XYZ file of C-alpha atoms in Angstrom:
391
model
C 96.220 -0.395 170.264
C 92.622 0.815 170.555
C 90.491 -1.002 173.142
C 87.384 -2.997 172.239
C 85.188 -0.521 174.119
C 86.678 2.387 172.176
C 86.149 0.549 168.886
C 82.544 -0.211 169.760
C 81.840 3.430 170.603
C 83.453 4.726 167.403
C 81.608 2.217 165.244
C 78.218 2.816 166.851
C 78.552 6.589 166.481
C 79.498 6.369 162.796
C 76.920 3.661 162.084
C 74.158 5.813 163.548
C 75.355 8.782 161.487
C 75.442 6.777 158.246
C 72.388 4.585 158.601
C 70.187 6.135 161.295
C 70.198 3.106 163.580
C 72.489 0.877 165.621
C 74.059 -2.349 164.316
C 72.569 -5.670 165.395
C 75.383 -7.987 164.260
C 79.089 -7.740 165.086
C 81.761 -10.047 163.653
C 85.551 -10.199 163.651
C 88.242 -11.882 161.572
C 91.961 -11.696 162.403
C 94.951 -10.849 160.282
C 97.837 -13.264 160.100
C 101.590 -13.499 159.964
C 103.302 -16.268 158.037
C 106.202 -17.369 160.197
C 107.587 -19.331 157.257
C 106.398 -20.186 153.775
C 106.788 -17.421 151.195
C 104.933 -18.394 148.009
C 104.679 -22.031 149.085
C 100.891 -22.018 149.465
C 99.941 -21.820 145.786
C 102.671 -24.383 145.115
C 100.643 -26.739 147.347
C 103.372 -26.905 149.956
C 103.460 -26.113 153.660
C 103.149 -22.823 155.533
C 103.537 -21.990 159.207
C 100.928 -19.384 160.064
C 99.662 -17.508 163.083
C 96.417 -15.582 163.319
C 97.198 -12.376 165.197
C 95.500 -10.055 167.663
C 95.001 -7.381 165.001
C 91.673 -7.883 163.302
C 88.813 -6.562 161.207
C 85.394 -5.925 162.687
C 82.212 -5.502 160.700
C 79.093 -4.145 162.376
C 75.930 -4.717 160.360
C 72.173 -4.461 160.329
C 69.926 -6.422 157.937
C 67.882 -4.635 155.308
C 64.573 -5.662 153.829
C 65.909 -5.706 150.277
C 68.904 -6.976 148.269
C 71.048 -3.867 148.692
C 74.390 -3.935 150.494
C 75.821 -0.662 151.756
C 79.309 -0.830 153.238
C 81.601 1.855 154.649
C 84.845 1.851 156.623
C 86.260 3.881 159.473
C 89.704 3.342 157.957
C 88.971 4.416 154.392
C 86.935 7.011 152.579
C 83.693 6.436 150.742
C 80.577 4.332 151.070
C 79.869 1.568 148.561
C 76.444 0.359 147.511
C 75.569 -2.605 145.317
C 72.642 -4.892 144.564
C 73.039 -8.594 145.297
C 70.956 -9.342 142.212
C 73.544 -7.724 139.940
C 77.049 -7.535 141.378
C 79.584 -5.467 139.455
C 83.120 -4.341 140.237
C 83.390 -1.055 142.090
C 84.032 2.042 139.994
C 85.235 3.791 143.140
C 85.548 2.668 146.776
C 87.566 -0.181 145.261
C 88.203 -1.932 148.587
C 84.540 -2.943 148.481
C 85.426 -5.459 145.747
C 86.465 -7.833 148.538
C 82.929 -7.634 149.934
C 81.360 -7.858 146.476
C 83.563 -10.821 145.611
C 82.454 -12.794 148.653
C 78.808 -12.095 147.846
C 79.348 -13.143 144.232
C 81.003 -16.449 145.141
C 78.456 -17.299 147.845
C 75.586 -16.777 145.421
C 77.298 -18.892 142.774
C 77.313 -21.656 145.401
C 73.546 -21.127 145.859
C 73.651 -19.499 149.269
C 70.708 -17.122 149.725
C 71.985 -13.726 150.869
C 70.274 -10.817 152.585
C 71.115 -7.179 152.068
C 72.650 -5.248 154.930
C 74.137 -1.950 156.011
C 77.665 -2.446 157.288
C 80.609 -0.580 158.758
C 84.178 -1.901 158.813
C 86.931 -1.105 161.274
C 90.351 -2.758 161.083
C 93.455 -2.675 163.263
C 95.431 -4.518 160.559
C 97.718 -2.098 158.705
C 96.822 -1.990 155.007
C 99.463 -3.098 152.524
C 101.683 -4.476 155.262
C 101.610 -8.167 154.406
C 99.379 -9.065 157.366
C 96.351 -10.018 155.260
C 93.904 -7.188 155.804
C 92.124 -8.225 152.591
C 91.675 -11.843 153.701
C 90.346 -10.676 157.070
C 87.785 -8.480 155.304
C 86.707 -11.370 153.079
C 86.348 -13.829 155.942
C 84.541 -11.262 158.098
C 82.128 -10.671 155.212
C 81.269 -14.376 155.077
C 80.586 -14.175 158.820
C 78.156 -11.296 158.285
C 76.229 -13.041 155.513
C 76.076 -16.236 157.585
C 74.882 -14.359 160.676
C 72.012 -12.819 158.728
C 70.963 -16.084 157.058
C 69.486 -19.448 158.032
C 72.463 -21.457 156.748
C 75.896 -22.181 158.167
C 79.341 -22.723 156.627
C 82.157 -24.523 158.392
C 85.370 -22.498 158.885
C 87.317 -24.335 156.169
C 84.640 -23.570 153.585
C 84.664 -19.923 154.668
C 88.388 -19.855 153.969
C 88.060 -21.564 150.581
C 85.147 -19.400 149.451
C 86.963 -16.252 150.568
C 90.019 -17.351 148.602
C 87.835 -17.867 145.535
C 86.484 -14.344 145.946
C 90.006 -12.947 145.816
C 91.041 -15.197 142.929
C 87.959 -14.933 140.746
C 86.466 -11.513 141.507
C 89.325 -9.363 142.776
C 91.798 -10.960 140.360
C 94.537 -11.785 142.860
C 95.821 -15.328 142.340
C 96.695 -15.933 145.997
C 96.934 -19.268 147.746
C 94.749 -20.233 150.674
C 96.983 -19.504 153.671
C 95.705 -15.983 154.405
C 92.034 -16.902 154.457
C 92.722 -20.208 156.218
C 94.548 -18.471 159.038
C 91.810 -15.864 159.421
C 89.048 -18.468 159.532
C 90.846 -21.268 161.395
C 93.316 -19.542 163.731
C 93.933 -20.956 167.200
C 94.834 -18.794 170.193
C 98.061 -19.744 171.910
C 99.640 -21.667 169.052
C 100.623 -21.629 165.396
C 99.335 -23.803 162.567
C 101.341 -25.945 160.179
C 99.112 -25.892 157.105
C 99.320 -28.447 154.312
C 98.089 -26.489 151.289
C 97.445 -29.634 149.267
C 95.012 -31.205 151.711
C 93.922 -27.985 153.473
C 94.541 -29.660 156.810
C 96.657 -28.294 159.630
C 98.597 -29.416 162.662
C 98.733 -27.372 165.855
C 102.338 -26.506 166.715
C 103.046 -25.479 170.307
C 105.683 -22.771 170.706
C 108.180 -23.207 173.526
C 108.431 -20.197 175.882
C 111.110 -17.552 175.575
C 110.424 -16.344 172.030
C 108.333 -13.338 170.984
C 107.092 -12.736 167.441
C 107.585 -9.078 166.489
C 106.154 -7.237 163.497
C 108.516 -4.691 161.951
C 106.621 -2.635 159.385
C 108.716 -0.855 156.749
C 105.717 1.393 155.987
C 106.504 0.805 152.310
C 103.105 -0.136 150.947
C 102.553 -3.246 148.886
C 100.113 -3.616 145.995
C 100.195 -7.231 144.966
C 97.482 -7.120 142.314
C 99.585 -4.625 140.375
C 102.954 -6.113 141.277
C 105.036 -9.001 140.048
C 103.243 -11.555 142.215
C 101.334 -13.138 139.284
C 104.600 -13.366 137.362
C 106.214 -15.316 140.208
C 103.333 -17.753 140.234
C 103.563 -18.242 136.472
C 107.298 -18.904 136.749
C 106.685 -21.598 139.363
C 104.054 -23.181 137.134
C 106.489 -23.145 134.215
C 109.031 -24.981 136.344
C 106.437 -27.618 137.224
C 105.502 -28.007 133.556
C 109.115 -28.747 132.619
C 109.865 -30.996 135.583
C 106.689 -33.031 135.125
C 107.908 -33.972 131.646
C 110.851 -35.769 133.267
C 109.194 -36.761 136.555
C 105.483 -37.625 136.157
C 105.026 -37.593 139.942
C 105.676 -33.834 140.028
C 102.302 -32.093 140.035
C 103.485 -29.024 141.955
C 106.766 -27.757 143.365
C 105.746 -29.486 146.590
C 106.576 -32.770 144.801
C 109.958 -31.662 143.448
C 113.388 -32.014 145.038
C 116.523 -29.958 144.537
C 118.101 -33.027 142.932
C 115.337 -33.157 140.326
C 115.636 -29.444 139.680
C 119.417 -29.364 139.305
C 119.390 -32.461 137.079
C 117.219 -30.582 134.563
C 118.840 -27.161 134.962
C 119.894 -27.036 131.314
C 116.239 -27.296 130.248
C 114.976 -24.543 132.543
C 115.177 -20.789 132.079
C 117.689 -19.397 134.626
C 115.124 -17.119 136.256
C 112.560 -19.920 136.503
C 115.272 -22.135 137.988
C 115.960 -19.585 140.739
C 112.271 -19.228 141.563
C 111.790 -22.987 141.846
C 114.969 -23.454 143.880
C 113.721 -20.960 146.447
C 110.274 -22.542 146.796
C 111.651 -26.070 147.205
C 114.069 -24.881 149.898
C 111.411 -22.737 151.566
C 109.028 -25.657 151.794
C 111.595 -27.632 153.776
C 112.293 -24.607 155.964
C 108.640 -24.565 157.013
C 108.908 -28.088 158.396
C 112.255 -27.346 160.018
C 110.912 -24.197 161.696
C 107.882 -26.019 163.084
C 110.223 -28.498 164.750
C 112.539 -25.754 166.035
C 109.709 -23.740 167.593
C 108.210 -26.787 169.267
C 111.561 -27.839 170.743
C 112.587 -24.342 171.834
C 115.589 -24.142 169.496
C 115.284 -20.391 169.020
C 118.744 -20.032 167.494
C 117.820 -22.457 164.714
C 114.503 -20.677 164.213
C 116.427 -17.444 163.702
C 118.858 -19.025 161.238
C 115.982 -20.442 159.193
C 114.327 -17.014 159.081
C 117.540 -15.402 157.826
C 117.939 -18.096 155.162
C 114.375 -17.418 154.031
C 115.056 -13.684 153.754
C 118.256 -14.261 151.798
C 116.504 -16.626 149.402
C 113.623 -14.192 148.923
C 116.177 -11.482 148.142
C 118.542 -13.407 145.860
C 116.433 -16.159 144.277
C 112.793 -15.078 144.360
C 113.631 -11.363 144.139
C 110.724 -10.029 146.175
C 112.745 -7.899 148.601
C 112.776 -4.093 148.416
C 115.472 -1.709 149.599
C 113.326 -0.776 152.600
C 113.068 -4.443 153.556
C 116.865 -4.748 153.391
C 117.267 -1.712 155.635
C 114.767 -3.175 158.089
C 116.586 -6.527 157.997
C 119.874 -4.817 158.840
C 118.287 -2.903 161.717
C 116.707 -6.044 163.156
C 119.842 -8.154 162.946
C 121.780 -5.570 164.952
C 119.125 -5.271 167.643
C 119.278 -6.733 171.163
C 117.653 -10.147 171.478
C 117.101 -10.781 167.758
C 117.329 -14.426 166.702
C 116.445 -13.756 163.060
C 113.947 -12.217 160.665
C 112.258 -12.686 157.294
C 109.695 -10.983 155.104
C 106.011 -11.478 155.844
C 103.447 -12.040 153.138
C 104.143 -11.935 149.428
C 107.074 -9.540 149.572
C 107.602 -6.310 147.599
C 107.481 -4.236 150.793
C 105.382 -4.457 153.907
C 106.489 -6.120 157.136
C 109.277 -8.291 158.386
C 108.555 -10.821 161.108
C 111.284 -11.124 163.719
C 111.951 -13.806 166.305
C 113.098 -12.049 169.475
C 113.962 -13.022 173.036
C 110.858 -12.360 175.092
C 112.811 -10.385 177.696
C 114.210 -7.973 175.076
C 111.012 -6.564 173.554
C 111.495 -2.948 174.671
C 115.200 -2.653 173.839
C 114.656 -4.430 170.513
C 111.806 -2.101 169.588
C 113.700 1.074 170.441
C 116.819 0.014 168.543
C 115.000 -1.071 165.373
C 112.892 2.091 165.221
C 115.931 4.338 165.595
C 118.114 2.499 163.095
C 115.464 2.079 160.418
C 114.251 5.664 160.657
C 117.838 6.909 160.427
C 118.622 4.804 157.343
C 115.301 4.788 155.488
C 113.890 8.167 156.469
C 110.604 6.444 157.299
C 109.053 6.069 160.744
C 108.839 2.329 161.376
C 106.112 0.531 163.289
C 107.471 -2.210 165.566
C 105.224 -4.204 167.892
C 104.703 -7.675 169.372
C 101.800 -9.853 168.278
C 100.014 -12.694 170.000
C 98.252 -15.622 168.382
C 94.474 -15.290 168.119
C 91.380 -17.337 167.395
C 89.779 -17.364 163.964
C 86.719 -15.481 162.739
C 83.675 -15.315 164.982
C 80.534 -13.455 165.919
C 81.231 -10.929 168.674
C 79.090 -10.874 171.797
C 78.330 -7.156 171.704
C 74.961 -5.728 172.673
């Protein structure tokens, strides 16, 4: 992975070329991996999340007007918009994440200053590691750094989520932005998506989290993600008619669901069954990681993958091929899909003394079967968004 000094040099050179000066503000926001909790966040359940040491930097310099200009070293184009009249991008569409944050902040009466900015990210796009959330949270950091107001990390997460929901049009839950804003180095977070509070979960030694990227790009805004959310909401609507205490799938049990199976569409039933089981798996995994029961952690991950494949139906053929490669690899305890599904990465729990042999085996097997060059690498937990001390 590129070093911080190399990133700084690349960014400064491009910034000077684009804007004729050097940046005065540097911020970062990390990506994340969800160790357990597929589609449980918008169902107000639990997720087990880890901010990772792949992140998004934004270098910026304030302007004397209300114009924002933003470019990226990872993507083509430079976007420009006026804070006094924010519209969706006609091109350079990734800038909608920046525009959305600005729009939401101004709706909450935060006074914003224009800036010239340049983005660089080490989070693979479309991989399920929350590059979009990192960009949103980093953008809030830039606006805050240039202003005379401050936002606490939780509010940064919630406002960034609103930007994605309301402006971008992606009806995601809060876990991605929460992890990026609130991550803790050296541990994972058990997030309660109803209360937006988290518990720090220590991870016993001997286990390494590995990212296994199928390189099959995801596009959730145009995928079946919104349909899955609607199906969960339909299940809640039906169940709440029989059980008034059910306000989300977080409140439902498998006994409740199976008792009303005749009243629920079969597809909706499968979706709800998965989420209810997955929510319990989050709690079980937190306990397994803390106690060092790596075998149980692996079994829970496999159960999650199987449920995502058979009940929630968010698993692609490339994900299945990656699953098969991982489960045959040295040191693998188990694996599951990261993010919302429909491609992207799998997260694997691996013996920490088997990283090299695991990596080599998975790359060879997946490339042979899928015809795609896989990316396989370990990740470490990281701290949440911050201003970088770069001169």
